[in-house]
CSV table of C-alpha atoms in Angstrom, one decimal:
chain,number,residue,atom,x,y,z
A,869,MET,CA,7.0,-20.0,-8.6
A,870,ALA,CA,7.2,-17.8,-5.5
A,871,TYR,CA,10.1,-17.9,-3.1
A,872,LYS,CA,8.9,-18.4,0.5
A,873,GLY,CA,11.0,-18.1,3.6
A,874,ASP,CA,12.6,-15.5,5.8
A,875,GLY,CA,13.2,-12.2,4.1
A,876,SER,CA,10.9,-13.0,1.2
A,877,VAL,CA,8.1,-10.9,-0.4
A,878,LEU,CA,5.0,-11.6,1.7
A,879,ALA,CA,2.6,-9.6,-0.4
A,880,TRP,CA,2.5,-6.9,-3.0
A,881,ILE,CA,-0.2,-4.8,-4.7
A,882,HIS,CA,-0.7,-2.3,-7.5
A,883,PHE,CA,-4.0,-0.4,-7.1
A,884,ASN,CA,-5.9,2.7,-8.2
A,885,GLY,CA,-5.9,5.1,-5.3
A,886,ASN,CA,-9.0,6.9,-6.5
A,887,ASN,CA,-11.3,3.9,-6.2
A,888,ALA,CA,-9.1,1.1,-4.6
A,889,ALA,CA,-9.5,-1.1,-7.6
A,890,ILE,CA,-6.8,-3.8,-7.6
A,891,GLN,CA,-4.7,-3.8,-10.8
A,892,GLN,CA,-2.5,-6.8,-9.7
A,893,SER,CA,-1.6,-8.3,-6.4
A,894,TYR,CA,0.0,-11.2,-4.6
A,895,ASN,CA,-1.3,-12.4,-1.2
A,896,ILE,CA,-3.8,-9.5,-0.9
A,897,SER,CA,-7.4,-10.7,-0.5
A,898,SER,CA,-9.0,-7.2,-0.6
A,899,ILE,CA,-8.4,-3.5,-0.2
A,900,SER,CA,-10.6,-0.9,1.4
A,901,ARG,CA,-10.5,2.8,0.8
A,902,TYR,CA,-11.8,4.1,4.1
A,903,SER,CA,-11.1,7.8,3.5
A,904,THR,CA,-9.4,10.0,1.0
A,905,GLY,CA,-5.8,8.7,0.7
A,906,MET,CA,-6.3,6.0,3.4
A,907,TYR,CA,-6.3,2.3,2.5
A,908,GLN,CA,-6.5,-1.0,4.3
A,909,LEU,CA,-4.8,-4.0,2.7
A,910,ASN,CA,-6.0,-7.4,3.9
A,911,PHE,CA,-3.6,-10.4,3.5
A,912,THR,CA,-4.8,-13.7,2.0
A,913,THR,CA,-2.4,-15.6,4.2
A,914,THR,CA,-1.4,-14.1,7.6
A,915,CYS,CA,2.2,-13.0,8.2
A,916,ALA,CA,4.4,-14.8,10.8
A,917,ASN,CA,4.6,-11.5,12.8
A,918,SER,CA,4.0,-7.8,12.3
A,919,SER,CA,7.7,-6.8,12.1
A,920,TYR,CA,7.6,-6.8,8.3
A,921,CYS,CA,8.9,-4.0,6.1
A,922,VAL,CA,6.5,-2.0,4.0
A,923,ASN,CA,7.7,-0.2,0.9
A,924,ILE,CA,5.1,2.2,-0.7
A,925,ASN,CA,5.3,4.3,-3.8
A,926,LYS,CA,2.8,6.2,-6.0
A,927,ARG,CA,2.0,7.8,-9.4
A,928,LEU,CA,0.0,10.9,-9.6
A,929,SER,CA,-1.2,12.1,-12.9
A,930,ASP,CA,0.7,15.1,-14.3
A,931,SER,CA,-2.4,17.3,-14.6
A,932,GLY,CA,-0.4,20.5,-13.9
A,933,THR,CA,-2.5,21.2,-10.8
A,934,THR,CA,-0.6,19.0,-8.3
A,935,SER,CA,3.1,18.2,-8.0
A,936,ALA,CA,3.7,14.5,-8.0
A,937,ASP,CA,7.1,15.1,-6.4
A,938,LYS,CA,5.4,16.4,-3.2
A,939,VAL,CA,3.3,13.3,-2.3
A,940,PHE,CA,4.3,11.3,0.7
A,941,CYS,CA,3.3,7.7,1.4
A,942,SER,CA,3.5,5.9,4.8
A,943,VAL,CA,2.2,3.2,7.1
A,944,ILE,CA,-0.3,3.7,9.9
A,945,ASN,CA,1.7,1.9,12.6
A,946,ALA,CA,-1.3,1.3,14.9
A,947,ALA,CA,-2.9,-0.7,12.1
A,948,LYS,CA,-0.1,-3.0,11.2
A,949,THR,CA,-0.9,-6.5,12.2
A,950,THR,CA,-0.3,-10.1,10.9
A,951,SER,CA,-3.5,-9.9,8.9
A,952,LEU,CA,-3.6,-6.3,7.5
A,953,VAL,CA,-1.8,-3.1,7.0
A,954,ARG,CA,-3.1,0.4,6.6
A,955,VAL,CA,-1.3,2.9,4.4
A,956,PHE,CA,-1.9,6.5,3.4
A,957,THR,CA,-0.8,9.1,0.8
A,958,ARG,CA,-0.7,12.8,1.5
A,959,SER,CA,0.5,16.1,0.1
A,960,ASP,CA,3.4,18.0,1.5
A,961,ALA,CA,0.8,20.4,3.0
A,962,GLY,CA,-0.5,17.5,5.1
A,963,SER,CA,-3.8,16.9,3.2
A,964,LEU,CA,-4.7,13.3,2.4
A,965,ILE,CA,-4.9,12.8,-1.3
A,966,ASP,CA,-5.8,10.0,-3.7
A,967,CYS,CA,-3.1,9.0,-6.2
A,968,ASP,CA,-3.8,7.4,-9.6
A,969,GLU,CA,-1.6,4.4,-8.8
A,970,VAL,CA,-0.2,3.1,-5.5
A,971,TYR,CA,2.3,0.3,-5.2
A,972,VAL,CA,3.0,-1.6,-1.9
A,973,VAL,CA,5.5,-4.3,-1.3
A,974,ILE,CA,5.7,-6.2,2.0
A,975,VAL,CA,8.8,-8.1,2.9
A,976,GLY,CA,9.5,-10.2,6.1
A,977,ASP,CA,9.6,-13.6,7.6
A,978,ASN,CA,7.1,-16.2,6.4
């Protein structure tokens, strides 16, 4: 049973950043990888407003070639609406990169 109301989890997703394959999700109808490290998450049910909180985290394979501690995740504010949100992952050098796993949780008023 899902809790619904103000301050509840509106949506969440666990996906593969290399190919945008959804591993598990709640209230996410689809995801698009529109560039390296850039993703659009589309909500199944729209949010009450676009003032929701987005928490993003990632897992990068420990291949020895890239430091997983130096990857940053963020929201593209211009693309944060009641029906979708765009997020990205990038290296500390500023290059967009794909991560093996990306986790996004959206909390707000329902």
